[in-house]
Short mmCIF file of C-alpha atoms and ligand atoms in Angstrom, two decimals:
data_model
loop_
_atom_site.label_atom_id
_atom_site.label_comp_id
_atom_site.label_asym_id
_atom_site.label_seq_id
_atom_site.Cartn_x
_atom_site.Cartn_y
_atom_site.Cartn_z
CA MET L 1 19.36 -4.29 -12.19
CA ALA L 2 21.81 -6.98 -11.09
CA TYR L 3 20.07 -7.65 -7.74
CA ASP L 4 16.68 -7.12 -6.14
CA VAL L 5 18.39 -6.07 -2.92
CA ILE L 6 21.92 -5.25 -1.81
CA VAL L 7 22.55 -5.64 1.92
CA VAL L 8 25.65 -3.92 3.30
CA GLY L 9 26.91 -5.60 6.49
CA ALA L 10 26.67 -9.29 7.49
CA GLY L 11 26.03 -8.64 11.19
CA PRO L 12 22.87 -9.58 13.13
CA GLY L 13 20.59 -7.17 11.22
CA GLY L 14 21.99 -7.67 7.70
CA SER L 15 22.05 -11.48 7.85
CA ALA L 16 18.52 -11.62 9.36
CA TYR L 17 17.31 -9.41 6.50
CA ALA L 18 19.16 -11.46 3.86
CA LYS L 19 17.78 -14.78 5.13
CA ILE L 20 14.14 -13.65 5.15
CA ALA L 21 14.42 -11.83 1.79
CA ALA L 22 16.13 -14.82 0.10
CA GLU L 23 13.53 -17.24 1.50
CA GLU L 24 10.82 -15.03 0.02
CA GLY L 25 12.46 -15.43 -3.39
CA LEU L 26 14.37 -12.15 -3.73
CA ASN L 27 17.75 -12.05 -5.45
CA VAL L 28 19.96 -10.92 -2.53
CA LEU L 29 23.60 -9.79 -2.39
CA LEU L 30 25.05 -9.61 1.16
CA ILE L 31 28.28 -7.57 1.28
CA GLU L 32 30.72 -7.77 4.22
CA ARG L 33 34.00 -5.87 4.66
CA GLY L 34 35.53 -8.56 6.92
CA ARG L 35 37.24 -11.67 5.52
CA TYR L 36 34.31 -13.51 7.06
CA PRO L 37 31.15 -12.31 8.87
CA GLY L 38 31.97 -11.64 12.51
CA GLU L 39 35.67 -10.95 11.96
CA LYS L 40 35.19 -7.29 12.88
CA ASN L 41 32.31 -7.72 15.35
CA THR L 42 32.13 -7.66 19.12
CA SER L 43 29.52 -7.55 21.84
CA GLY L 44 29.02 -8.32 25.52
CA SER L 45 27.71 -11.71 24.40
CA THR L 46 24.01 -11.87 25.11
CA ILE L 47 21.47 -12.58 22.39
CA TRP L 48 17.81 -13.59 22.59
CA GLY L 49 16.71 -17.08 21.52
CA ASN L 50 13.05 -16.03 21.31
CA VAL L 51 13.96 -13.32 18.75
CA ALA L 52 16.28 -15.68 16.84
CA ARG L 53 13.34 -18.09 16.47
CA GLU L 54 11.49 -15.37 14.53
CA ILE L 55 14.19 -15.84 11.86
CA ILE L 56 15.10 -19.53 12.36
CA PRO L 57 12.13 -21.45 13.81
CA ASP L 58 14.17 -24.41 15.16
CA PHE L 59 16.87 -22.19 16.72
CA PRO L 60 19.27 -23.01 18.42
CA ALA L 61 19.52 -26.47 16.70
CA ASP L 62 23.21 -26.46 15.60
CA ALA L 63 23.95 -22.82 16.54
CA PRO L 64 27.28 -22.10 18.30
CA ILE L 65 25.83 -21.15 21.71
CA GLU L 66 28.38 -20.71 24.51
CA ARG L 67 26.07 -20.74 27.53
CA VAL L 68 22.37 -20.68 28.37
CA VAL L 69 21.52 -17.73 30.65
CA ASP L 70 19.16 -18.59 33.50
CA GLY L 71 19.09 -15.16 35.11
CA TYR L 72 21.12 -12.23 36.33
CA ARG L 73 22.73 -10.71 39.40
CA MET L 74 22.71 -6.93 39.55
CA PHE L 75 25.03 -5.21 42.03
CA TRP L 76 24.65 -1.60 43.17
CA VAL L 77 27.94 -0.24 44.48
CA PRO L 78 27.74 3.37 45.70
CA GLU L 79 30.94 5.27 46.53
CA PRO L 80 32.31 6.06 49.04
CA GLY L 81 31.56 3.42 51.61
CA PRO L 82 31.47 -0.31 51.97
CA ASP L 83 27.70 -0.68 51.34
CA TRP L 84 26.44 -2.45 48.28
CA SER L 85 23.26 -4.27 47.44
CA GLU L 86 22.21 -6.97 45.06
CA PHE L 87 19.10 -7.77 43.04
CA SER L 88 18.88 -11.09 41.33
CA GLY L 89 16.37 -12.27 38.79
CA ALA L 90 15.47 -15.19 36.59
CA ALA L 91 14.39 -15.42 32.97
CA ARG L 92 11.44 -17.67 33.77
CA ASP L 93 9.22 -17.27 30.71
CA LYS L 94 11.61 -18.41 27.97
CA SER L 95 9.00 -17.82 25.27
CA PHE L 96 9.32 -14.12 26.12
CA VAL L 97 12.94 -13.72 27.20
CA ASP L 98 15.43 -16.45 26.36
CA PRO L 99 18.92 -15.00 26.82
CA LEU L 100 21.92 -16.94 25.52
CA ASP L 101 25.62 -16.09 25.53
CA VAL L 102 27.54 -16.32 22.24
CA TYR L 103 30.98 -15.45 20.92
CA ARG L 104 30.15 -13.07 18.07
CA ASN L 105 33.23 -13.88 16.02
CA GLU L 106 31.91 -17.45 15.59
CA PHE L 107 28.20 -16.85 15.94
CA ASP L 108 27.99 -14.19 13.19
CA GLN L 109 29.56 -16.63 10.68
CA TRP L 110 26.91 -19.20 11.48
CA TRP L 111 24.14 -16.56 11.39
CA ALA L 112 25.25 -15.32 7.93
CA ASP L 113 25.51 -18.92 6.73
CA GLN L 114 21.77 -19.30 7.37
CA ALA L 115 21.20 -16.49 4.83
CA VAL L 116 23.53 -18.17 2.33
CA GLN L 117 21.70 -21.50 2.74
CA ALA L 118 18.44 -19.65 2.04
CA GLY L 119 19.90 -18.45 -1.27
CA ALA L 120 21.64 -15.12 -0.54
CA GLU L 121 25.00 -14.48 -2.24
CA LEU L 122 27.72 -13.49 0.27
CA LYS L 123 30.58 -11.27 -0.88
CA THR L 124 33.29 -10.86 1.79
CA SER L 125 36.45 -8.69 1.98
CA THR L 126 34.45 -5.97 0.24
CA LYS L 127 34.13 -2.52 1.76
CA VAL L 128 31.36 -0.26 0.53
CA VAL L 129 32.45 3.38 0.32
CA ASN L 130 29.45 5.13 -1.23
CA VAL L 131 25.98 4.75 -2.66
CA LEU L 132 25.04 5.02 -6.35
CA ARG L 133 22.31 7.51 -7.23
CA GLU L 134 19.94 8.18 -10.08
CA ASP L 135 18.45 11.59 -9.29
CA THR L 136 17.14 11.21 -5.73
CA LYS L 137 16.99 7.42 -5.85
CA ILE L 138 19.64 5.13 -4.34
CA ILE L 139 20.30 2.44 -6.97
CA GLY L 140 23.21 0.52 -5.46
CA VAL L 141 26.69 0.81 -3.96
CA LEU L 142 30.27 1.65 -4.86
CA THR L 143 32.98 -0.56 -3.34
CA GLU L 144 36.52 0.37 -2.29
CA LYS L 145 37.81 -1.51 -5.35
CA GLY L 146 35.69 0.69 -7.63
CA GLU L 147 32.97 -1.87 -8.43
CA LYS L 148 29.51 -0.43 -9.06
CA ILE L 149 26.79 -2.87 -8.00
CA GLU L 150 23.14 -2.06 -8.68
CA GLY L 151 20.04 -3.20 -6.81
CA GLN L 152 16.42 -2.07 -6.56
CA ILE L 153 16.72 -1.62 -2.78
CA THR L 154 19.87 -0.99 -0.74
CA ILE L 155 19.90 -1.97 2.94
CA GLY L 156 22.30 -0.26 5.34
CA ALA L 157 23.09 -2.87 8.02
CA ASP L 158 26.63 -1.56 8.32
CA GLY L 159 26.69 -0.66 12.00
CA VAL L 160 27.29 2.41 14.10
CA ASN L 161 29.39 4.32 11.52
CA SER L 162 27.08 3.36 8.63
CA ILE L 163 28.32 4.56 5.25
CA ILE L 164 24.89 3.86 3.76
CA ALA L 165 23.02 6.03 6.30
CA ARG L 166 25.46 8.91 5.91
CA MET L 167 25.97 8.77 2.14
CA SER L 168 22.19 8.53 1.60
CA GLY L 169 21.81 11.72 3.63
CA LEU L 170 19.70 10.02 6.32
CA ARG L 171 21.92 11.14 9.19
CA ALA L 172 25.27 12.66 10.17
CA LYS L 173 27.73 10.91 12.54
CA TRP L 174 26.15 10.26 15.94
CA PRO L 175 27.01 13.14 18.29
CA ALA L 176 29.07 12.40 21.44
CA THR L 177 25.91 12.61 23.58
CA GLU L 178 24.34 9.72 21.62
CA ASN L 179 27.39 7.50 21.03
CA ALA L 180 29.11 5.34 23.64
CA LEU L 181 32.60 3.88 23.63
CA CYS L 182 32.76 0.34 25.03
CA ILE L 183 35.76 -1.71 26.02
CA LYS L 184 35.59 -5.47 26.36
CA TYR L 185 38.12 -8.01 27.67
CA ASP L 186 37.81 -11.64 26.70
CA TRP L 187 39.09 -13.24 29.93
CA VAL L 188 40.09 -16.88 29.53
CA MET L 189 39.29 -19.38 32.29
CA ASP L 190 38.63 -23.09 32.24
CA GLU L 191 35.10 -24.33 31.66
CA LYS L 192 34.64 -25.94 35.07
CA THR L 193 35.81 -22.85 36.99
CA ILE L 194 33.31 -20.73 35.06
CA THR L 195 30.49 -23.19 35.83
CA ASP L 196 31.49 -23.25 39.51
CA ARG L 197 31.61 -19.45 39.79
CA TRP L 198 28.65 -18.42 37.60
CA GLY L 199 26.50 -21.56 37.33
CA SER L 200 22.91 -20.80 38.35
CA GLY L 201 22.29 -24.05 40.18
CA MET L 202 18.84 -24.06 38.51
CA GLU L 203 19.45 -25.63 35.11
CA ASP L 204 22.57 -25.95 32.95
CA GLY L 205 22.85 -22.20 32.57
CA VAL L 206 24.73 -19.33 34.14
CA LEU L 207 23.90 -16.03 35.81
CA ILE L 208 25.17 -12.93 34.05
CA GLU L 209 26.33 -10.06 36.28
CA VAL L 210 25.91 -6.30 35.99
CA TYR L 211 27.51 -3.72 38.33
CA TRP L 212 26.31 -0.12 38.71
CA GLY L 213 28.47 2.44 40.53
CA ALA L 214 30.64 5.40 39.60
CA THR L 215 33.98 3.70 40.26
CA ILE L 216 33.20 0.16 39.22
CA GLY L 217 31.15 0.77 36.09
CA GLY L 218 31.69 4.38 35.10
CA ASN L 219 29.75 7.52 35.92
CA ALA L 220 27.06 6.80 33.38
CA GLY L 221 27.26 3.15 32.42
CA TYR L 222 27.73 -0.28 33.99
CA PHE L 223 30.34 -3.05 34.21
CA TRP L 224 29.31 -6.52 33.04
CA ILE L 225 30.50 -10.11 33.42
CA PHE L 226 28.90 -12.43 30.86
CA PRO L 227 30.19 -16.01 31.11
CA ASN L 228 30.99 -17.94 27.92
CA ARG L 229 32.22 -21.53 27.69
CA ASN L 230 36.00 -21.05 28.13
CA SER L 231 36.15 -17.32 28.80
CA VAL L 232 34.13 -14.57 30.40
CA SER L 233 33.26 -11.33 28.66
CA LEU L 234 34.12 -8.32 30.85
CA GLY L 235 33.27 -4.85 29.72
CA LEU L 236 31.89 -1.39 30.25
CA GLY L 237 30.95 1.68 28.29
CA SER L 238 29.74 5.25 28.66
CA LEU L 239 28.68 8.00 26.30
CA MET L 240 31.68 9.72 24.72
CA SER L 241 30.46 13.02 26.18
CA ASP L 242 30.62 11.48 29.68
CA TYR L 243 34.29 10.51 29.36
CA VAL L 244 34.98 14.18 28.59
CA LYS L 245 32.67 15.40 31.37
CA TYR L 246 34.17 13.20 34.10
CA GLY L 247 37.75 13.21 32.80
CA TYR L 248 38.43 9.44 32.89
CA ASN L 249 38.97 6.90 30.12
CA THR L 250 37.83 3.32 29.54
CA HIS L 251 41.09 1.78 30.81
CA TRP L 252 40.85 3.65 34.12
CA TYR L 253 37.32 2.41 34.70
CA MET L 254 38.23 -1.12 33.60
CA ALA L 255 41.22 -1.29 35.96
CA ASN L 256 38.93 -0.20 38.83
CA ALA L 257 36.33 -2.79 37.90
CA ILE L 258 38.56 -5.85 37.62
CA ASN L 259 40.40 -4.94 40.84
CA HIS L 260 37.24 -4.22 42.82
CA PRO L 261 36.89 -6.50 45.89
CA LEU L 262 33.51 -7.75 44.61
CA VAL L 263 35.00 -8.76 41.25
CA LYS L 264 38.67 -9.63 41.71
CA PRO L 265 38.21 -12.99 43.49
CA LYS L 266 35.82 -14.15 40.75
CA LEU L 267 38.43 -13.53 38.04
CA LYS L 268 41.28 -15.26 39.87
CA GLY L 269 43.23 -17.69 37.68
CA GLY L 270 42.14 -16.11 34.39
CA LYS L 271 43.90 -13.83 31.93
CA ILE L 272 43.17 -11.51 29.02
CA ARG L 273 43.01 -13.17 25.58
CA GLU L 274 41.60 -10.27 23.55
CA ILE L 275 40.78 -6.59 24.07
CA HIS L 276 38.05 -5.08 21.92
CA ALA L 277 36.95 -1.44 21.69
CA HIS L 278 33.85 -0.47 19.76
CA ALA L 279 31.31 2.35 19.56
CA ILE L 280 27.61 1.82 20.16
CA PRO L 281 24.76 4.30 19.53
CA LEU L 282 22.72 4.99 22.69
CA THR L 283 19.94 7.15 21.39
CA ASP L 284 16.32 7.55 20.49
CA PRO L 285 17.03 8.26 16.80
CA LEU L 286 13.69 9.92 16.12
CA MET L 287 14.37 12.43 18.90
CA GLY L 288 15.97 14.63 16.24
CA TYR L 289 19.16 12.79 15.29
CA MET L 290 17.67 10.93 12.35
CA ASN L 291 14.28 11.88 10.97
CA TYR L 292 14.19 9.10 8.39
CA THR L 293 15.43 5.51 8.47
CA TYR L 294 14.37 5.07 4.83
CA GLY L 295 14.59 6.96 1.57
CA ASP L 296 14.08 6.42 -2.15
CA GLY L 297 15.35 2.83 -2.63
CA VAL L 298 17.03 2.56 0.78
CA MET L 299 16.38 1.45 4.38
CA VAL L 300 18.75 1.25 7.36
CA VAL L 301 18.52 -1.27 10.21
CA GLY L 302 20.19 -1.94 13.58
CA ASP L 303 23.08 0.21 14.81
CA ALA L 304 23.07 2.07 11.48
CA ALA L 305 19.67 3.42 12.56
CA GLY L 306 20.55 3.76 16.27
CA MET L 307 18.36 0.83 17.36
CA VAL L 308 20.08 0.09 20.68
CA CYS L 309 18.32 0.42 24.04
CA ALA L 310 20.18 3.30 25.72
CA ILE L 311 19.85 2.08 29.31
CA ASP L 312 21.30 -1.42 28.82
CA GLY L 313 23.17 -1.16 25.50
CA ALA L 314 21.38 -4.16 24.00
CA GLY L 315 21.07 -3.87 20.23
CA TRP L 316 21.05 -7.45 18.93
CA TYR L 317 17.29 -7.90 19.08
CA GLY L 318 16.57 -4.44 17.59
CA ALA L 319 18.86 -5.17 14.62
CA VAL L 320 17.33 -8.61 14.00
CA LYS L 321 13.71 -7.48 14.37
CA ALA L 322 14.32 -4.47 12.10
CA GLY L 323 16.05 -6.73 9.54
CA LYS L 324 13.03 -9.01 9.42
CA LEU L 325 10.59 -6.09 9.13
CA ALA L 326 12.59 -4.39 6.36
CA ALA L 327 12.77 -7.70 4.45
CA LYS L 328 8.99 -8.17 4.54
CA ILE L 329 8.46 -4.60 3.33
CA SER L 330 11.06 -5.07 0.56
CA VAL L 331 9.25 -8.16 -0.74
CA LYS L 332 5.99 -6.22 -1.14
CA ALA L 333 7.78 -3.22 -2.68
CA ILE L 334 9.58 -5.35 -5.27
CA GLU L 335 6.42 -7.33 -6.08
CA THR L 336 4.60 -4.09 -6.91
CA GLY L 337 7.61 -2.51 -8.61
CA ASP L 338 7.45 0.50 -6.28
CA THR L 339 10.56 1.02 -4.14
CA SER L 340 9.98 4.74 -3.61
CA ALA L 341 10.36 6.49 -0.26
CA ASP L 342 6.56 6.68 0.03
CA THR L 343 6.30 2.87 -0.06
CA LEU L 344 9.30 2.22 2.21
CA ALA L 345 7.93 4.73 4.76
CA ARG L 346 5.86 1.83 6.16
CA TYR L 347 9.09 0.42 7.58
CA GLN L 348 9.61 3.39 9.92
CA LYS L 349 5.94 3.57 10.85
CA LYS L 350 5.97 -0.11 11.84
CA TRP L 351 9.21 -0.16 13.83
CA SER L 352 8.57 3.13 15.63
CA GLU L 353 5.06 2.06 16.70
CA GLY L 354 6.17 -1.48 17.63
CA ASP L 355 8.55 -3.08 20.14
CA ILE L 356 11.68 -1.45 18.71
CA GLY L 357 10.35 2.10 19.03
CA LYS L 358 8.98 1.49 22.53
CA THR L 359 12.27 0.04 23.74
CA LEU L 360 14.29 2.93 22.28
CA ARG L 361 12.06 5.61 23.79
CA ILE L 362 11.99 4.02 27.25
CA GLY L 363 15.72 3.30 27.13
CA LYS L 364 16.61 6.91 26.36
CA ASP L 365 14.16 8.28 28.96
CA LEU L 366 15.69 6.07 31.63
CA GLU L 367 19.22 6.88 30.54
CA ILE L 368 18.59 10.65 30.75
CA TRP L 369 16.60 10.51 33.98
CA LEU L 370 18.54 7.95 35.91
CA THR L 371 22.15 8.11 34.81
CA HIS L 372 22.31 11.84 34.06
CA ASP L 373 19.65 13.69 36.05
CA VAL L 374 20.14 11.58 39.16
CA GLY L 375 23.63 10.19 38.53
CA ILE L 376 24.84 6.61 38.88
CA ASN L 377 26.30 7.14 42.33
CA GLU L 378 23.16 8.74 43.75
CA LEU L 379 21.08 6.06 42.08
CA ALA L 380 23.24 3.32 43.61
CA LYS L 381 22.83 4.96 47.04
CA MET L 382 19.05 5.13 46.58
CA VAL L 383 18.78 1.53 45.43
CA THR L 384 20.97 0.34 48.28
CA ALA L 385 18.78 2.16 50.81
CA PHE L 386 15.58 1.01 49.12
CA ASN L 387 16.81 -2.55 48.74
CA SER L 388 17.66 -2.99 52.40
CA ARG L 389 14.21 -1.72 53.35
CA ALA L 390 11.87 -3.35 50.90
CA MET L 391 13.31 -5.45 48.10
CA SER L 392 14.80 -8.70 49.23
CA HIS L 393 13.05 -10.97 46.73
CA PRO L 394 14.21 -11.55 43.14
CA PHE L 395 12.54 -10.06 40.07
CA ASP L 396 11.30 -12.15 37.18
CA PHE L 397 13.15 -10.59 34.25
CA SER L 398 10.52 -11.72 31.73
CA VAL L 399 7.76 -9.95 33.67
CA ILE L 400 9.75 -6.71 33.47
CA GLN L 401 10.13 -7.17 29.70
CA GLN L 402 6.42 -7.82 29.28
CA THR L 403 5.67 -4.59 31.14
CA ILE L 404 7.57 -2.45 28.62
CA PRO L 405 4.62 -1.75 26.26
CA ASN L 406 2.58 -0.36 29.18
CA LEU L 407 5.59 1.49 30.52
CA ASP L 408 5.82 3.29 27.17
CA LYS L 409 2.29 4.66 27.67
CA ILE L 410 3.00 5.85 31.21
CA MET L 411 6.34 7.36 30.28
CA GLY L 412 4.76 8.97 27.22
CA ILE L 413 2.81 11.17 29.64
CA LEU L 414 5.99 12.09 31.51
CA ARG L 415 8.11 12.42 28.35
CA PRO L 416 7.52 16.15 27.77
CA ALA L 417 9.14 16.64 31.19
CA ARG L 418 12.21 14.65 30.08
CA PHE L 419 14.55 17.45 31.02
CA GLY L 420 12.63 18.71 34.04
CA ILE L 421 12.16 15.59 36.13
CA LEU L 422 15.28 16.05 38.27
CA PRO L 423 13.64 17.88 41.20
CA PHE L 424 11.05 15.08 41.58
CA LEU L 425 13.68 12.36 41.46
CA GLU L 426 15.79 14.21 44.02
CA LEU L 427 12.79 14.41 46.32
CA PHE L 428 12.10 10.68 45.83
CA GLY L 429 15.77 9.95 46.47
CA SER L 430 15.84 11.90 49.71
CA LEU L 431 12.66 10.14 50.89
CA VAL L 432 13.73 6.56 50.15
CA GLY L 433 17.36 7.22 50.97
CA GLY L 434 16.47 8.96 54.22
CA ARG L 435 18.89 11.77 53.39
C1 LIG T 1 31.31 -3.96 23.55
C2 LIG T 1 29.88 -4.14 23.13
C3 LIG T 1 29.07 -5.02 23.84
C4 LIG T 1 27.74 -5.23 23.45
N1 LIG T 1 26.99 -6.17 24.10
C5 LIG T 1 25.74 -6.47 23.67
C6 LIG T 1 25.01 -7.54 24.25
O1 LIG T 1 25.50 -8.26 25.13
N2 LIG T 1 23.75 -7.76 23.79
C7 LIG T 1 23.19 -7.00 22.80
O2 LIG T 1 22.03 -7.22 22.43
N3 LIG T 1 23.89 -6.00 22.21
C8 LIG T 1 25.15 -5.73 22.61
N4 LIG T 1 25.87 -4.75 21.98
C9 LIG T 1 25.26 -4.06 20.84
C10 LIG T 1 25.25 -4.99 19.63
O3 LIG T 1 26.53 -5.55 19.45
C11 LIG T 1 24.84 -4.21 18.38
O4 LIG T 1 23.71 -3.43 18.65
C12 LIG T 1 24.55 -5.16 17.22
O5 LIG T 1 25.71 -5.88 16.86
C13 LIG T 1 24.04 -4.39 16.01
O6 LIG T 1 23.94 -5.23 14.90
P1 LIG T 1 24.04 -4.62 13.42
O7 LIG T 1 23.78 -5.75 12.50
O8 LIG T 1 23.19 -3.42 13.32
O9 LIG T 1 25.54 -4.06 13.28
P2 LIG T 1 26.97 -4.75 13.49
O10 LIG T 1 26.91 -5.88 14.44
O11 LIG T 1 27.90 -3.62 13.81
O12 LIG T 1 27.32 -5.34 12.06
C14 LIG T 1 27.64 -4.48 11.00
C15 LIG T 1 28.36 -5.29 9.94
O13 LIG T 1 28.61 -4.46 8.82
C16 LIG T 1 29.95 -4.61 8.39
N5 LIG T 1 30.33 -3.34 7.75
C17 LIG T 1 30.46 -2.13 8.35
N6 LIG T 1 30.78 -1.19 7.45
C18 LIG T 1 30.85 -1.80 6.25
C19 LIG T 1 31.15 -1.34 4.94
N7 LIG T 1 31.42 -0.06 4.69
N8 LIG T 1 31.15 -2.25 3.93
C20 LIG T 1 30.86 -3.57 4.17
N9 LIG T 1 30.59 -4.05 5.40
C21 LIG T 1 30.57 -3.18 6.43
C22 LIG T 1 30.71 -4.92 9.67
O14 LIG T 1 31.96 -5.56 9.43
C23 LIG T 1 29.71 -5.81 10.40
O15 LIG T 1 29.83 -7.16 10.05
C24 LIG T 1 27.20 -4.51 22.36
C25 LIG T 1 28.01 -3.59 21.66
C26 LIG T 1 29.33 -3.42 22.03
C27 LIG T 1 30.18 -2.46 21.25
#
């Protein structure tokens, strides 16, 4: 075969995979449909330095980082009524949570370049349209130009609409209940104004902002402001099924958000430079939407496998961690000459039992319970009532993150009641909300 591994997609997951696999001595081809990695990519902006260091030990060294994130401000804005409440928090333990803001168009080029420097071959402007098969085994890919490229293992790191996942028969398109549509404005402002408005006052960094409330952030999602160096990333997103259910579209929500009295003054003096729209899977893939993230000669990572936390929409760390894990498993498989589904099954066992699986399960539980069973508006009312009574001190974000593994155990007990928890939450809401 021409290559040990063919990686489709030079995004966070594909480039992380390619770097680790090339460092371990595999012959890696990294294929990207864009003219350069990042050309087609978007995100809110936030990545995790502690996860990046699992791939590049001296990160961020010369990485194109826009801003260091010192913490967050979370606003709860119930409608109707003038009440709102705020939680703030800091990322204190940077070895555990080290958020950074990046501009993906630039950052993804640099990230893919790390794989190239490790020895991977990058082939851009090349769209993969199908897989090649020998009986049940995937033995490579077919490109739009008709090239057939063979490899012992094929990695689908090709995002939410993954050709590799679908053509390998691992999943169908994500249904509307598991797929969100996000809109993002890149809002240009000068560097000093951004520092003045979002600077944390603690270190050099900024505070990112998240707004929950039916009008400001959508009936089932949230509105964000993530400051970059010379622009701020503004955006929101909800499940496609929720746009149909509530009868509004992304532009309606976005117009409400940027004109909201809490937001408008902060954006004064800026203007739109770019508008991006992109889908994002918000699912727990093993809940029945995708039984296998591997097959004979194939594995899928990141958005292709639905590895985004459904409650906050963060998928960068899932893609990168899965890329690293799949690379380690590929090295062993190629060493032993066994790239069968039985061998690659270890990949799914490891990610589903580890951090990625826990985050996906908790994220989907919270999304179903909080944004659907209770509803964003009711939730915002509850939090506002609760906040004014008991919660005036800030959370340490890293402590919350460290609690996730234990939370998975507790929620595992409640999980069978996933669709029957509403009456209990309503009772809780009426108690804390005094309604
Ligand atoms: C608006 C928005 C905001 C977000 N904000 C955040 C955030 O702040 N923090 C966070 O952690 N996550 C965020 N996410 C989610 C995050 O962007 C994704 O989870 C993450 O990018 C997934 O990485 P990936 O490598 O799996 O896929 P992608 O980043 O989608 O990369 C896939 C790559 O494959 C290429 N490709 C696709 N199809 C083909 C093909 N057929 N042939 C060749 N190449 C192909 C694409 O061009 C792309 O380079 C956001 C998502 C959206 C839409």
